[in-house]
mmCIF file of C-alpha atoms and ligand atoms in Angstrom:
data_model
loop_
_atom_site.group_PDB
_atom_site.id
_atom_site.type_symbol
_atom_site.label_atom_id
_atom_site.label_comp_id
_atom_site.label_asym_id
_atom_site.label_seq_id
_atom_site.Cartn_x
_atom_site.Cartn_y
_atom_site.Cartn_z
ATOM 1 C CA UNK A 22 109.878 168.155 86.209
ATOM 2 C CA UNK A 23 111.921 171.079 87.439
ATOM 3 C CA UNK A 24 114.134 170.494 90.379
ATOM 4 C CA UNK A 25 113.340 172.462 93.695
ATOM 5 C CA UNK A 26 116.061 174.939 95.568
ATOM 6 C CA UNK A 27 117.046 174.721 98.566
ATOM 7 C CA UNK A 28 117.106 178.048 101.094
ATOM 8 C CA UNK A 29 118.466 178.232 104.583
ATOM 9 C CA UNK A 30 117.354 181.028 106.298
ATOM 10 C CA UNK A 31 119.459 181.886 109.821
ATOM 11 C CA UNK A 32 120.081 184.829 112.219
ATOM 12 C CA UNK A 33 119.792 185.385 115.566
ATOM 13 C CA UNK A 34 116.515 184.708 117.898
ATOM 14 C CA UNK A 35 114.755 188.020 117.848
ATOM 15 C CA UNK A 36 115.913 189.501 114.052
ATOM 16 C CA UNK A 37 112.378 188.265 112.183
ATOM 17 C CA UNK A 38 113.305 185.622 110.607
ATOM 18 C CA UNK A 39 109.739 183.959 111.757
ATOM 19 C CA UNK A 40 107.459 186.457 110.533
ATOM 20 C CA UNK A 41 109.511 186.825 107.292
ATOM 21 C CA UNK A 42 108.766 183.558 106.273
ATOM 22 C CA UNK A 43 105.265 183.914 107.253
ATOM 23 C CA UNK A 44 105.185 187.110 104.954
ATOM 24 C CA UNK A 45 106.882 184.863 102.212
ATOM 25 C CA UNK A 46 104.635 181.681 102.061
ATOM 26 C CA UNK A 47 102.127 184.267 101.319
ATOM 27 C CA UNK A 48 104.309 186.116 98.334
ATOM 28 C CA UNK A 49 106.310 183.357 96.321
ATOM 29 C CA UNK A 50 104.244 180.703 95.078
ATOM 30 C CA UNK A 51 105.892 176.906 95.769
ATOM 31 C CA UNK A 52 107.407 178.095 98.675
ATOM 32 C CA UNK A 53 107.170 174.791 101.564
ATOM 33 C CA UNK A 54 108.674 175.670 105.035
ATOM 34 C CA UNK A 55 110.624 173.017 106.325
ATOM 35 C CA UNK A 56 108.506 171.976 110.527
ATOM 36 C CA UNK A 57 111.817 171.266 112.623
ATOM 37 C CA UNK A 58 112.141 169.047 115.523
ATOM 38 C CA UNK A 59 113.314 169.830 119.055
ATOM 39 C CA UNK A 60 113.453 169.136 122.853
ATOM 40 C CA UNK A 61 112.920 172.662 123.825
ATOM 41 C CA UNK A 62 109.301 172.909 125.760
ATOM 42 C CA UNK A 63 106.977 174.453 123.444
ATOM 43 C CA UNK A 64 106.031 178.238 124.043
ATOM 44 C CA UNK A 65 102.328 179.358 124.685
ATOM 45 C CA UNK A 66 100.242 178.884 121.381
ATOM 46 C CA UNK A 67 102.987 176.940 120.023
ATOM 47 C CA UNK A 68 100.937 173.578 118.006
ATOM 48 C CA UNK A 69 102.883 170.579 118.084
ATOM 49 C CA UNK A 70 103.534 169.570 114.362
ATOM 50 C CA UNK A 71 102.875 173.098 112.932
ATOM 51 C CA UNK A 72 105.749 174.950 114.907
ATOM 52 C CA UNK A 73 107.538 172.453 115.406
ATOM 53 C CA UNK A 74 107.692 168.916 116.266
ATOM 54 C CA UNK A 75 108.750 168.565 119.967
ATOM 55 C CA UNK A 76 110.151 165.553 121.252
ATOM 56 C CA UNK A 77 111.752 164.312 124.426
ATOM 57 C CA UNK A 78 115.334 164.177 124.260
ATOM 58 C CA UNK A 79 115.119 160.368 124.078
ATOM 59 C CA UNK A 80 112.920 160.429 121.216
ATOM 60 C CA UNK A 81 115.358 162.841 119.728
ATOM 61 C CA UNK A 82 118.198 160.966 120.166
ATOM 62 C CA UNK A 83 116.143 157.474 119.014
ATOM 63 C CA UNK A 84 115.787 159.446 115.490
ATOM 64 C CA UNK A 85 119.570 160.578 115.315
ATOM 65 C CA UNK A 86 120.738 157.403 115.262
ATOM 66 C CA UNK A 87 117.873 156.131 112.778
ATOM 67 C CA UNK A 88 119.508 159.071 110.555
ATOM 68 C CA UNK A 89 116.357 160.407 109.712
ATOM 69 C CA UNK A 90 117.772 164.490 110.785
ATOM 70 C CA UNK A 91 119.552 165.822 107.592
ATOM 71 C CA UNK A 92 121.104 168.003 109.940
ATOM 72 C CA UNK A 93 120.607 168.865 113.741
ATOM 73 C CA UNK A 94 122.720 170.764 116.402
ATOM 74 C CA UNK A 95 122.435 171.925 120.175
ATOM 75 C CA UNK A 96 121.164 175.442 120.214
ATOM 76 C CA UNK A 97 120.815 177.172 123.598
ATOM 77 C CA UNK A 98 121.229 174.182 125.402
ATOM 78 C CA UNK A 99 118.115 172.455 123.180
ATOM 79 C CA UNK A 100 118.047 170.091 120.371
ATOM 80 C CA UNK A 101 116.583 171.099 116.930
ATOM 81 C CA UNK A 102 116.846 169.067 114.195
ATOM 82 C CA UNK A 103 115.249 169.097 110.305
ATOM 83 C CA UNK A 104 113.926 165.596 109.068
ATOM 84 C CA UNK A 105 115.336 164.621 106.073
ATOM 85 C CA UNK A 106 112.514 162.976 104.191
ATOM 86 C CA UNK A 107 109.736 165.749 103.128
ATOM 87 C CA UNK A 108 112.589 168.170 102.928
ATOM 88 C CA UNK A 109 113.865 165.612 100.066
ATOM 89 C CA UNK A 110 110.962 165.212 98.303
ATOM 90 C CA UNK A 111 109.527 168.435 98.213
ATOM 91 C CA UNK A 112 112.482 169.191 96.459
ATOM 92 C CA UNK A 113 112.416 167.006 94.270
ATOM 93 C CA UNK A 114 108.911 167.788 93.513
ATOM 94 C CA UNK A 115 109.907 171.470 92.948
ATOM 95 C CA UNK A 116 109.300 173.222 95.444
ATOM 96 C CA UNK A 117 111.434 176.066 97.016
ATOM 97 C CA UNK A 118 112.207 174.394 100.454
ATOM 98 C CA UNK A 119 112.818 176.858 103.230
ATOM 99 C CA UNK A 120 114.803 175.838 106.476
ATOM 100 C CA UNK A 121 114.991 178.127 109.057
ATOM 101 C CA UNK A 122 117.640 177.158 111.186
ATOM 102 C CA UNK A 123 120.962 177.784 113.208
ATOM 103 C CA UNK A 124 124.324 178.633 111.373
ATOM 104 C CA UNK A 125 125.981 174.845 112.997
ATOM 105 C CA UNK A 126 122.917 173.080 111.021
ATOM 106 C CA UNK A 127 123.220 175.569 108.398
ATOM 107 C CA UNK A 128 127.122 174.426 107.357
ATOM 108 C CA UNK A 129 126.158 171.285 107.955
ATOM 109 C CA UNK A 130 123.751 171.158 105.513
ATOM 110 C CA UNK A 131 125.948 173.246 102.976
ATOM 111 C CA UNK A 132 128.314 170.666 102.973
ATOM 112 C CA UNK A 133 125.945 168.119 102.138
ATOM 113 C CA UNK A 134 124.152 169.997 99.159
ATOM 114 C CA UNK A 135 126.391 172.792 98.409
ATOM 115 C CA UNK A 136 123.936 174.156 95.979
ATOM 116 C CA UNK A 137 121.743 175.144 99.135
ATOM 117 C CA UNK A 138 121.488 178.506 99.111
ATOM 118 C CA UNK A 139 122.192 180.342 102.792
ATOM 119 C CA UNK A 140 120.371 183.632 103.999
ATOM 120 C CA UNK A 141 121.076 185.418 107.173
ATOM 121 C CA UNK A 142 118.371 187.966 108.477
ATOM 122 C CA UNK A 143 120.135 190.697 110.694
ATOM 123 C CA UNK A 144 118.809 193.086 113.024
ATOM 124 C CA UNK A 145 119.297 197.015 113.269
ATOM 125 C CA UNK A 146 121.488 196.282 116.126
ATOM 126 C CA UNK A 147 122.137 194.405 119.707
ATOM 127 C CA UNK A 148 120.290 196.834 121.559
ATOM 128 C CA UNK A 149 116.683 196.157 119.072
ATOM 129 C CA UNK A 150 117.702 192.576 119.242
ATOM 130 C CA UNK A 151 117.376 191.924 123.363
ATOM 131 C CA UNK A 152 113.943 194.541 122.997
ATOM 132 C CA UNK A 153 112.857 192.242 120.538
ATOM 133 C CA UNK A 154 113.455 188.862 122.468
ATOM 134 C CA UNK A 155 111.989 190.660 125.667
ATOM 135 C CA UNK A 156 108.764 191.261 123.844
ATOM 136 C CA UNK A 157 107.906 188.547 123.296
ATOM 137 C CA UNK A 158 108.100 187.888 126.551
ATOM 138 C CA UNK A 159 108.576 183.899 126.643
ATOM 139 C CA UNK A 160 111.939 184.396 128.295
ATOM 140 C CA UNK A 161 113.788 184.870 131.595
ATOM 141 C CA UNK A 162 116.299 187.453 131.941
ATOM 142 C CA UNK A 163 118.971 184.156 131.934
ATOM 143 C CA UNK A 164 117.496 182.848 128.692
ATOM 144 C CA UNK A 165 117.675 186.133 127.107
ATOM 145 C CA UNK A 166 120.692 186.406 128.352
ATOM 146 C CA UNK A 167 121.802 183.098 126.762
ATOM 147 C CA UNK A 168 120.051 184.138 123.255
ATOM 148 C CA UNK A 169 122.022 187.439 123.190
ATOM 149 C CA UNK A 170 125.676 185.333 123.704
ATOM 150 C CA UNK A 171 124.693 183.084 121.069
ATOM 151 C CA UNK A 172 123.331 186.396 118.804
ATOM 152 C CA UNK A 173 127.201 187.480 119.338
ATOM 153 C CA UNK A 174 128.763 183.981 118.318
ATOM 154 C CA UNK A 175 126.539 183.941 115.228
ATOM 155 C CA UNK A 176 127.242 187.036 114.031
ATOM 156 C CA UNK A 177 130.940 186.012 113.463
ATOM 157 C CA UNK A 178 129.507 183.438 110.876
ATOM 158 C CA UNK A 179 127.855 186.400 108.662
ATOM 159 C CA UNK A 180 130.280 186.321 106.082
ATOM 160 C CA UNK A 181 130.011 182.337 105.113
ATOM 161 C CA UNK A 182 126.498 183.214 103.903
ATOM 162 C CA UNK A 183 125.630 183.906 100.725
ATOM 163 C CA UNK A 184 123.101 186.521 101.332
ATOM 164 C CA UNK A 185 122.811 188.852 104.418
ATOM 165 C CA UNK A 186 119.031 191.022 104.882
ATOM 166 C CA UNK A 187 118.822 193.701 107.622
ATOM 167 C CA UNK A 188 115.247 193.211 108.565
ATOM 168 C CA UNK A 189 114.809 196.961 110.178
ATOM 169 C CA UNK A 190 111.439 197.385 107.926
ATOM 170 C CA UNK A 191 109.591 194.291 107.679
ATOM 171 C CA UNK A 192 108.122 194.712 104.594
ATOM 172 C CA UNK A 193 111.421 196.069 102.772
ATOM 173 C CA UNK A 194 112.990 192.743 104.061
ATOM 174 C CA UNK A 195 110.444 190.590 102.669
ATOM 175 C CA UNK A 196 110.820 192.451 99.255
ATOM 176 C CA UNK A 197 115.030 191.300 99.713
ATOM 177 C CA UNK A 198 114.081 187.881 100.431
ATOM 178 C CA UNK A 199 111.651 187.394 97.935
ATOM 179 C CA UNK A 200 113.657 188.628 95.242
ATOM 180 C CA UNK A 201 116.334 186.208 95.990
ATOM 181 C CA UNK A 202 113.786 183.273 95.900
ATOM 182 C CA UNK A 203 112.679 184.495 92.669
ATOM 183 C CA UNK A 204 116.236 184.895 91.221
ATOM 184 C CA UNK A 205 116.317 181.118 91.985
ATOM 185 C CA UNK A 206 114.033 180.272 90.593
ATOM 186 C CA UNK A 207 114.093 182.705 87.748
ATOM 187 C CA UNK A 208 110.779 184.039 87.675
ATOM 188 C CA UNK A 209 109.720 187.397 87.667
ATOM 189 C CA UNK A 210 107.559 188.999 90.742
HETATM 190 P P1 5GP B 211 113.506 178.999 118.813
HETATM 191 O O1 5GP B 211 113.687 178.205 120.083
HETATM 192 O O2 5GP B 211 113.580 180.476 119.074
HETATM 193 O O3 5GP B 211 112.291 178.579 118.036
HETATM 194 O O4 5GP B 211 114.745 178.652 117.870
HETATM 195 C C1 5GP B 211 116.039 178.802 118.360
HETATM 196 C C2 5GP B 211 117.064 178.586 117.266
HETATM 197 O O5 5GP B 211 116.999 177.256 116.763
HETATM 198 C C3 5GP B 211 116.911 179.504 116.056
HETATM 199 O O6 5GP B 211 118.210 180.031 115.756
HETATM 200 C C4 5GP B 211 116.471 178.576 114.958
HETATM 201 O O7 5GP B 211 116.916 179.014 113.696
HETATM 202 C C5 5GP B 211 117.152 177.290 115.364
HETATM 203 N N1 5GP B 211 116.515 176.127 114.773
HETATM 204 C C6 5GP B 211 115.186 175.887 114.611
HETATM 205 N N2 5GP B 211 114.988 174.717 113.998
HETATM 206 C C7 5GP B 211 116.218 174.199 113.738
HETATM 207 C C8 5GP B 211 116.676 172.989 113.087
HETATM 208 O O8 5GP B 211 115.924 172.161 112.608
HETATM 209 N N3 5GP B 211 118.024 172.813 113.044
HETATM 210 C C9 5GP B 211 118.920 173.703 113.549
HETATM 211 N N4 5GP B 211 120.214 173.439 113.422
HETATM 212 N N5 5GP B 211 118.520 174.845 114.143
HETATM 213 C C10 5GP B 211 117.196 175.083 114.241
#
């Protein structure tokens, strides 16, 4: 049986990288979309197990030492982690895994499985970012605040990706994204 690929997908809270893999489970057949953990509270509509899996930090930690995160870092003061064993076997059942998560867990991972292949979604600018974040309305002007600061440190990792997609038009991004999932996995759209 063929051998999954492995995609990271990062970029700062607020670029789209959420409703670009949305757009992509729906376009590129064998795509599976890693469900992270994390301590952060879950937002309004936000389904435990679907969005993510939230945990207290104890729990968190518990898991950590069990080694069951194949990566997991401290973003915005929060814990977010991906668990290693679906990611493993959908791979190896070949799928294309997607993780969506932050550059730290990203080059963490890389180093791991350095055929993992890292995507980073940018927006138009900073200014379309912080509108973005504020419309959606789940955060205080100190957590946006703190989103925007870690927008800036991010940024600086840009060039240790292997792919970078300006998500200005949603659907021309999801054309970029796709075509580099299909390149993978050499198929044609
Ligand atoms: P949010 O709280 O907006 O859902 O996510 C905040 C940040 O955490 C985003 O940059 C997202 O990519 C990152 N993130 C989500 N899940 C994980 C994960 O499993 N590991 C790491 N390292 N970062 C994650």
């Amino acid at each position: 049986m063929r051998t999954g690929n492995l995609i990271i997908i990062s970029g700062p809270s607020g670029a789209g990288k959420g409703t670009l893999v949305d757009r992509l489970i729906t376009r590129v057949p064998d795509v599976w979309v890693s469900v992270s953990a994390t301590t952060r509270p879950p937002r309004p509509g936000e389904i435990d197990g679907k969005d993510y899996v939230f945990l207290s930090d104890e729990e968190f930690m518990r898991r950590v030492l069990a080694d069951e995160f194949l990566e997991w870092a401290k973003v915005h003061g929060k814990r977010y982690g991906t668990l290693r064993s679906t990611v493993e076997q959908k791979i190896a059942e070949g799928r294309q895994v997607v993780l969506e998560i932050d550059p730290q867990g990203a080059a963490q991972v890389k180093t791991l499985m350095p055929e993992a292949v890292l995507v980073f979604i940018l927006a138009p600018s900073m200014a379309e970012l912080e509108r973005r974040i504020r419309s959606r309305g789940a955060e205080t002007d100190e957590q946006v605040a703190t989103r925007l600061a870690t927008a800036v440190r991010e940024l600086e990792l840009v060039d240790t990706y292997d792919f970078v997609v300006e998500n200005e038009d949603v659907s021309r991004a999801t054309d970029q994204l796709a075509g580099i999932l299909e390149s993978l996995s050499g198929k044609e759209s």
